[in-house]
PDB file of C-alpha atoms in Angstrom:
ATOM      1  CA  MET A 766    -314.233 -69.937   9.542  1.00 32.00           C
ATOM      2  CA  VAL A 767    -315.985 -68.659  11.590  1.00 32.00           C
ATOM      3  CA  ILE A 768    -317.836 -70.756  13.922  1.00 34.00           C
ATOM      4  CA  ILE A 769    -320.706 -69.687  15.434  1.00 32.00           C
ATOM      5  CA  LYS A 770    -323.593 -72.025  16.604  1.00 38.00           C
ATOM      6  CA  ARG A 771    -323.266 -74.038  19.986  1.00 36.00           C
ATOM      7  CA  CYS A 772    -324.324 -77.643  20.895  1.00 39.00           C
ATOM      8  CA  LEU A 773    -323.944 -77.084  24.981  1.00 33.00           C
ATOM      9  CA  GLY A 774    -323.038 -80.180  27.416  1.00 35.00           C
ATOM     10  CA  ILE A 775    -321.014 -81.407  30.237  1.00 32.00           C
ATOM     11  CA  GLN A 776    -318.755 -83.425  28.240  1.00 39.00           C
ATOM     12  CA  ALA A 777    -317.885 -86.516  30.171  1.00 41.00           C
ATOM     13  CA  THR A 778    -315.440 -89.879  29.894  1.00 45.00           C
ATOM     14  CA  GLU A 779    -316.846 -92.981  28.713  1.00 52.00           C
ATOM     15  CA  THR A 780    -317.095 -95.628  32.328  1.00 56.00           C
ATOM     16  CA  SER A 781    -316.333 -99.552  32.117  1.00 54.00           C
ATOM     17  CA  GLU A 782    -319.429-101.170  31.147  1.00 57.00           C
ATOM     18  CA  GLU A 783    -318.995 -98.978  27.793  1.00 76.00           C
ATOM     19  CA  ARG A 784    -315.396-101.081  26.921  1.00 84.00           C
ATOM     20  CA  PRO A 785    -316.699-103.955  26.449  1.00 92.00           C
ATOM     21  CA  TRP A 786    -318.749-102.324  23.170  1.00 93.00           C
ATOM     22  CA  ILE A 787    -316.201-100.799  21.854  1.00 95.00           C
ATOM     23  CA  GLU A 788    -314.051-103.544  21.691  1.00 96.00           C
ATOM     24  CA  HIS A 789    -316.353-105.505  20.023  1.00 96.00           C
ATOM     25  CA  VAL A 790    -316.738-103.131  17.388  1.00 97.00           C
ATOM     26  CA  ARG A 791    -313.257-102.507  17.077  1.00 98.00           C
ATOM     27  CA  LEU A 792    -312.033-106.597  17.077  1.00 97.00           C
ATOM     28  CA  ALA A 793    -315.254-107.087  14.212  1.00 97.00           C
ATOM     29  CA  LEU A 794    -313.671-104.113  11.665  1.00 98.00           C
ATOM     30  CA  ALA A 795    -310.017-105.115  12.766  1.00 97.00           C
ATOM     31  CA  THR A 796    -310.923-108.938  11.409  1.00 97.00           C
ATOM     32  CA  ARG A 797    -311.537-108.854   7.942  1.00 95.00           C
ATOM     33  CA  THR A 798    -310.618-107.773   4.913  1.00 96.00           C
ATOM     34  CA  ARG A 799    -310.931-104.078   4.073  1.00 96.00           C
ATOM     35  CA  GLN A 800    -312.675-103.776   0.681  1.00 95.00           C
ATOM     36  CA  THR A 801    -310.509-100.837  -1.637  1.00 94.00           C
ATOM     37  CA  LEU A 802    -310.597 -98.552  -4.249  1.00 91.00           C
ATOM     38  CA  PRO A 803    -308.211 -97.459  -6.852  1.00 87.00           C
ATOM     39  CA  PRO A 804    -306.524 -94.346  -6.616  1.00 80.00           C
ATOM     40  CA  GLY A 805    -309.252 -92.134  -9.195  1.00 74.00           C
ATOM     41  CA  PRO A 806    -311.582 -89.797  -8.445  1.00 80.00           C
ATOM     42  CA  LYS A 807    -311.306 -87.374  -5.651  1.00 93.00           C
ATOM     43  CA  PRO A 808    -310.054 -88.871  -2.557  1.00 95.00           C
ATOM     44  CA  ALA A 809    -312.557 -88.093  -0.095  1.00 96.00           C
ATOM     45  CA  ALA A 810    -313.652 -88.729   3.644  1.00 97.00           C
ATOM     46  CA  VAL A 811    -315.837 -89.318   6.477  1.00 98.00           C
ATOM     47  CA  LEU A 812    -316.387 -90.094   9.860  1.00 98.00           C
ATOM     48  CA  LEU A 813    -319.378 -92.387  11.440  1.00 98.00           C
ATOM     49  CA  PRO A 814    -319.378 -90.976  14.604  1.00 98.00           C
ATOM     50  CA  LEU A 815    -320.988 -92.647  17.586  1.00 98.00           C
ATOM     51  CA  PHE A 816    -321.805 -91.148  21.161  1.00 98.00           C
ATOM     52  CA  LEU A 817    -323.341 -91.973  24.699  1.00 97.00           C
ATOM     53  CA  LYS A 818    -326.284 -90.481  25.707  1.00 96.00           C
ATOM     54  CA  ASP A 819    -328.822 -91.501  28.021  1.00 94.00           C
ATOM     55  CA  GLY A 820    -327.541 -95.108  28.587  1.00 93.00           C
ATOM     56  CA  ALA A 821    -327.271 -96.038  24.772  1.00 95.00           C
ATOM     57  CA  TYR A 822    -325.056 -95.484  22.315  1.00 97.00           C
ATOM     58  CA  HIS A 823    -325.773 -93.032  18.802  1.00 98.00           C
ATOM     59  CA  VAL A 824    -325.689 -92.142  15.713  1.00 98.00           C
ATOM     60  CA  LEU A 825    -324.378 -88.657  14.924  1.00 98.00           C
ATOM     61  CA  PHE A 826    -326.010 -86.952  11.755  1.00 98.00           C
ATOM     62  CA  THR A 827    -324.982 -83.662  10.051  1.00 97.00           C
ATOM     63  CA  LYS A 828    -328.045 -82.023   7.204  1.00 95.00           C
ATOM     64  CA  ARG A 829    -325.840 -79.823   4.738  1.00 89.00           C
ATOM     65  CA  THR A 830    -327.190 -76.295   3.721  1.00 87.00           C
ATOM     66  CA  GLU A 831    -329.426 -76.343   0.924  1.00 68.00           C
ATOM     67  CA  HIS A 832    -325.966 -73.883  -0.318  1.00 63.00           C
ATOM     68  CA  LEU A 833    -323.741 -75.845  -0.909  1.00 55.00           C
ATOM     69  CA  SER A 834    -322.295 -77.177  -4.445  1.00 53.00           C
ATOM     70  CA  HIS A 835    -322.829 -80.797  -3.661  1.00 55.00           C
ATOM     71  CA  HIS A 836    -325.131 -82.828  -1.011  1.00 53.00           C
ATOM     72  CA  ARG A 837    -327.195 -79.821  -0.502  1.00 58.00           C
ATOM     73  CA  GLY A 838    -329.892 -80.571   2.079  1.00 64.00           C
ATOM     74  CA  GLU A 839    -329.019 -84.169   2.393  1.00 85.00           C
ATOM     75  CA  ILE A 840    -328.097 -85.939   5.619  1.00 95.00           C
ATOM     76  CA  SER A 841    -324.329 -86.819   5.966  1.00 95.00           C
ATOM     77  CA  PHE A 842    -321.735 -88.179   8.318  1.00 98.00           C
ATOM     78  CA  PRO A 843    -319.205 -84.930   8.767  1.00 97.00           C
ATOM     79  CA  GLY A 844    -316.309 -85.715   6.099  1.00 96.00           C
ATOM     80  CA  GLY A 845    -315.079 -84.148   3.070  1.00 94.00           C
ATOM     81  CA  THR A 846    -312.337 -83.769   0.525  1.00 94.00           C
ATOM     82  CA  CYS A 847    -308.769 -85.025   1.858  1.00 96.00           C
ATOM     83  CA  HIS A 848    -306.489 -82.709   1.886  1.00 96.00           C
ATOM     84  CA  PRO A 849    -302.377 -82.515   0.373  1.00 95.00           C
ATOM     85  CA  GLU A 850    -301.213 -81.585   3.485  1.00 96.00           C
ATOM     86  CA  ASP A 851    -303.648 -84.699   5.178  1.00 96.00           C
ATOM     87  CA  ALA A 852    -301.327 -86.778   6.054  1.00 97.00           C
ATOM     88  CA  SER A 853    -303.678 -90.404   5.604  1.00 96.00           C
ATOM     89  CA  PRO A 854    -307.461 -90.332   4.848  1.00 96.00           C
ATOM     90  CA  GLN A 855    -307.795 -90.539   8.432  1.00 98.00           C
ATOM     91  CA  GLU A 856    -306.303 -87.734   8.952  1.00 98.00           C
ATOM     92  CA  ALA A 857    -309.245 -85.604   6.996  1.00 98.00           C
ATOM     93  CA  ALA A 858    -311.713 -87.364   8.630  1.00 98.00           C
ATOM     94  CA  LEU A 859    -310.981 -86.045  11.350  1.00 98.00           C
ATOM     95  CA  ARG A 860    -309.959 -82.324  10.887  1.00 98.00           C
ATOM     96  CA  GLU A 861    -313.145 -81.793   8.515  1.00 97.00           C
ATOM     97  CA  THR A 862    -315.255 -83.434  11.998  1.00 98.00           C
ATOM     98  CA  TRP A 863    -313.405 -80.471  14.338  1.00 98.00           C
ATOM     99  CA  GLU A 864    -314.712 -77.981  11.043  1.00 96.00           C
ATOM    100  CA  GLU A 865    -317.879 -78.838  11.107  1.00 96.00           C
ATOM    101  CA  VAL A 866    -318.472 -80.138  14.673  1.00 98.00           C
ATOM    102  CA  GLY A 867    -316.032 -79.623  16.320  1.00 98.00           C
ATOM    103  CA  ILE A 868    -314.912 -82.264  17.909  1.00 98.00           C
ATOM    104  CA  ARG A 869    -310.973 -82.323  18.270  1.00 98.00           C
ATOM    105  CA  PRO A 870    -309.334 -85.711  17.024  1.00 98.00           C
ATOM    106  CA  GLU A 871    -307.175 -86.375  19.701  1.00 98.00           C
ATOM    107  CA  ASP A 872    -311.169 -86.770  21.430  1.00 98.00           C
ATOM    108  CA  VAL A 873    -312.613 -89.695  19.289  1.00 98.00           C
ATOM    109  CA  ASP A 874    -311.028 -93.204  19.490  1.00 98.00           C
ATOM    110  CA  VAL A 875    -311.053 -94.380  16.047  1.00 98.00           C
ATOM    111  CA  LEU A 876    -312.747 -97.996  16.132  1.00 98.00           C
ATOM    112  CA  GLY A 877    -311.506 -99.300  12.380  1.00 98.00           C
ATOM    113  CA  ALA A 878    -312.906 -98.778   8.745  1.00 98.00           C
ATOM    114  CA  VAL A 879    -315.127-100.213   5.974  1.00 98.00           C
ATOM    115  CA  ASP A 880    -314.797-100.733   2.484  1.00 98.00           C
ATOM    116  CA  ASP A 881    -313.464 -97.789   0.300  1.00 96.00           C
ATOM    117  CA  PHE A 882    -317.317 -96.195  -1.671  1.00 95.00           C
ATOM    118  CA  CYS A 883    -317.279 -94.388  -4.684  1.00 91.00           C
ATOM    119  CA  SER A 884    -319.600 -91.947  -4.885  1.00 86.00           C
ATOM    120  CA  ILE A 885    -322.154 -90.375  -8.105  1.00 80.00           C
ATOM    121  CA  HIS A 886    -319.551 -86.849  -7.839  1.00 79.00           C
ATOM    122  CA  HIS A 887    -316.545 -89.281  -8.461  1.00 85.00           C
ATOM    123  CA  TYR A 888    -315.315 -89.320  -4.917  1.00 91.00           C
ATOM    124  CA  LEU A 889    -313.481 -91.742  -3.396  1.00 95.00           C
ATOM    125  CA  VAL A 890    -314.453 -91.940   0.501  1.00 96.00           C
ATOM    126  CA  THR A 891    -313.260 -94.044   3.121  1.00 97.00           C
ATOM    127  CA  PRO A 892    -315.382 -94.053   5.842  1.00 98.00           C
ATOM    128  CA  TYR A 893    -313.996 -94.561   9.445  1.00 98.00           C
ATOM    129  CA  VAL A 894    -316.139 -95.691  12.699  1.00 98.00           C
ATOM    130  CA  GLY A 895    -315.093 -93.296  16.004  1.00 98.00           C
ATOM    131  CA  VAL A 896    -316.650 -92.899  19.521  1.00 98.00           C
ATOM    132  CA  PHE A 897    -316.978 -89.583  20.662  1.00 98.00           C
ATOM    133  CA  PRO A 898    -317.021 -88.516  24.948  1.00 97.00           C
ATOM    134  CA  ALA A 899    -320.622 -88.602  26.130  1.00 96.00           C
ATOM    135  CA  GLY A 900    -321.573 -84.212  27.051  1.00 96.00           C
ATOM    136  CA  TYR A 901    -319.341 -83.254  24.053  1.00 97.00           C
ATOM    137  CA  ARG A 902    -319.689 -79.393  23.390  1.00 96.00           C
ATOM    138  CA  LEU A 903    -320.182 -79.556  19.424  1.00 97.00           C
ATOM    139  CA  THR A 904    -319.315 -76.971  17.548  1.00 95.00           C
ATOM    140  CA  VAL A 905    -321.755 -75.991  14.561  1.00 95.00           C
ATOM    141  CA  ASN A 906    -319.683 -74.498  11.118  1.00 93.00           C
ATOM    142  CA  PRO A 907    -322.520 -72.274  10.159  1.00 92.00           C
ATOM    143  CA  GLY A 908    -321.122 -72.074   6.758  1.00 89.00           C
ATOM    144  CA  GLU A 909    -322.061 -75.957   5.888  1.00 88.00           C
ATOM    145  CA  ILE A 910    -324.182 -77.387   8.531  1.00 93.00           C
ATOM    146  CA  GLU A 911    -328.169 -77.098   8.966  1.00 93.00           C
ATOM    147  CA  ARG A 912    -328.501 -78.980  12.049  1.00 94.00           C
ATOM    148  CA  LEU A 913    -327.431 -81.854  14.029  1.00 97.00           C
ATOM    149  CA  ILE A 914    -329.598 -85.242  13.869  1.00 97.00           C
ATOM    150  CA  GLU A 915    -328.592 -87.907  16.973  1.00 98.00           C
ATOM    151  CA  VAL A 916    -330.218 -91.079  16.718  1.00 98.00           C
ATOM    152  CA  PRO A 917    -329.783 -93.685  19.420  1.00 98.00           C
ATOM    153  CA  LEU A 918    -327.867 -96.872  17.059  1.00 97.00           C
ATOM    154  CA  ALA A 919    -330.660 -99.393  18.097  1.00 96.00           C
ATOM    155  CA  HIS A 920    -333.408 -97.684  15.905  1.00 97.00           C
ATOM    156  CA  PHE A 921    -331.360 -99.204  12.895  1.00 97.00           C
ATOM    157  CA  PHE A 922    -332.255-102.331  13.884  1.00 97.00           C
ATOM    158  CA  GLN A 923    -335.820-101.680  13.536  1.00 95.00           C
ATOM    159  CA  PRO A 924    -336.709-103.648   9.573  1.00 95.00           C
ATOM    160  CA  GLU A 925    -339.598-101.123   8.935  1.00 96.00           C
ATOM    161  CA  VAL A 926    -337.270 -97.883   9.098  1.00 97.00           C
ATOM    162  CA  PHE A 927    -335.196 -99.333   6.069  1.00 97.00           C
ATOM    163  CA  ARG A 928    -335.715 -99.928   2.904  1.00 96.00           C
ATOM    164  CA  VAL A 929    -334.059-100.113  -0.859  1.00 95.00           C
ATOM    165  CA  GLU A 930    -334.923 -98.899  -4.003  1.00 94.00           C
ATOM    166  CA  ASP A 931    -333.420 -99.848  -7.182  1.00 90.00           C
ATOM    167  CA  TRP A 932    -332.812 -97.096  -9.672  1.00 83.00           C
ATOM    168  CA  THR A 933    -331.113 -96.071 -12.857  1.00 74.00           C
ATOM    169  CA  TRP A 934    -327.295 -93.953 -13.332  1.00 69.00           C
ATOM    170  CA  LYS A 935    -325.967 -93.773 -16.550  1.00 66.00           C
ATOM    171  CA  GLY A 936    -327.369 -97.225 -17.895  1.00 69.00           C
ATOM    172  CA  ARG A 937    -326.679 -99.430 -14.424  1.00 76.00           C
ATOM    173  CA  GLU A 938    -329.429-100.155 -12.090  1.00 77.00           C
ATOM    174  CA  HIS A 939    -328.140 -99.740  -8.348  1.00 80.00           C
ATOM    175  CA  PRO A 940    -329.385-100.324  -5.176  1.00 91.00           C
ATOM    176  CA  VAL A 941    -329.630 -97.862  -2.959  1.00 94.00           C
ATOM    177  CA  TYR A 942    -330.546 -96.884   0.660  1.00 96.00           C
ATOM    178  CA  PHE A 943    -333.312 -95.273   2.358  1.00 97.00           C
ATOM    179  CA  TYR A 944    -333.144 -95.401   6.253  1.00 98.00           C
ATOM    180  CA  ARG A 945    -336.058 -92.940   7.849  1.00 97.00           C
ATOM    181  CA  TYR A 946    -335.579 -91.509  11.341  1.00 97.00           C
ATOM    182  CA  GLU A 947    -339.435 -88.944  12.752  1.00 94.00           C
ATOM    183  CA  GLY A 948    -339.224 -86.714   9.762  1.00 91.00           C
ATOM    184  CA  ASP A 949    -335.805 -86.835   8.276  1.00 95.00           C
ATOM    185  CA  GLU A 950    -334.276 -89.819   6.006  1.00 96.00           C
ATOM    186  CA  ILE A 951    -331.268 -91.484   5.448  1.00 97.00           C
ATOM    187  CA  TRP A 952    -330.276 -92.709   2.256  1.00 95.00           C
ATOM    188  CA  GLY A 953    -327.510 -93.460  -0.776  1.00 94.00           C
ATOM    189  CA  LEU A 954    -324.040 -92.447  -0.110  1.00 96.00           C
ATOM    190  CA  THR A 955    -324.483 -92.331   3.629  1.00 97.00           C
ATOM    191  CA  ALA A 956    -326.906 -95.221   4.393  1.00 97.00           C
ATOM    192  CA  ALA A 957    -324.397 -97.394   2.530  1.00 97.00           C
ATOM    193  CA  ILE A 958    -322.073 -96.433   4.772  1.00 98.00           C
ATOM    194  CA  LEU A 959    -324.258 -96.942   7.708  1.00 98.00           C
ATOM    195  CA  ARG A 960    -325.340-100.172   6.304  1.00 97.00           C
ATOM    196  CA  GLN A 961    -322.215-101.905   5.974  1.00 97.00           C
ATOM    197  CA  PHE A 962    -321.118-100.383   9.840  1.00 98.00           C
ATOM    198  CA  LEU A 963    -324.139-103.085  10.893  1.00 98.00           C
ATOM    199  CA  GLU A 964    -323.606-105.601   8.790  1.00 97.00           C
ATOM    200  CA  ILE A 965    -320.202-106.171   9.863  1.00 97.00           C
ATOM    201  CA  ALA A 966    -320.288-104.872  14.016  1.00 97.00           C
ATOM    202  CA  PHE A 967    -324.016-105.748  14.385  1.00 96.00           C
ATOM    203  CA  PRO A 968    -324.665-108.874  11.763  1.00 93.00           C
ATOM    204  CA  ALA A 969    -326.516-111.153  14.393  1.00 89.00           C
ATOM    205  CA  ARG A 970    -329.326-108.084  15.260  1.00 86.00           C
ATOM    206  CA  LEU A 971    -329.786-107.297  11.477  1.00 85.00           C
ATOM    207  CA  THR A 972    -330.819-110.678  10.952  1.00 68.00           C
ATOM    208  CA  THR A 973    -333.292-110.978  13.581  1.00 65.00           C
ATOM    209  CA  GLU A 974    -334.468-107.613  13.976  1.00 62.00           C
ATOM    210  CA  GLY A 975    -333.883-106.735  10.892  1.00 53.00           C
TER     211      GLY A 975
END
């Protein structure tokens, strides 16, 4: 794999003021019963990456290239299929994040995981939440990623950017989530993972703002 695109920045470390926020998220994820799904579909894992920018936490998304076999052109979290050599889904999520956007596994503080999800492409997806340092040098794999999208976390608490549509899939009706950010639309599995994370970590803000 050749990685040639770079998004340059100066790597920085978190300050003591951010630690209570991080520990709040870690505790919220730890003090609930995570819903797991039985083995069956192809195992996969993703990372919901958080980072500080301009004094506020942001979420990092990737826009996939158009030539991929699955999720072409969609906005997603870094991640992918678990490999036999991966010791765990978490290791797979961190490995895929390193391969796609250049964040080294040792530079991610994994705060916890949300529930398992089953995708329409028959993947059993385990989503992890992690923080990487502000100003990190991101390295994009152009074979998989068209561009990166950085969204302030606070954006997702605005009710007008979120909607739910009922779609029919294999004879059953399913709710499909959508978030809008500038000219992009984050939807489907990625939006569902994001929504659950917000409901777990910031329920009061969703109640009062969204």
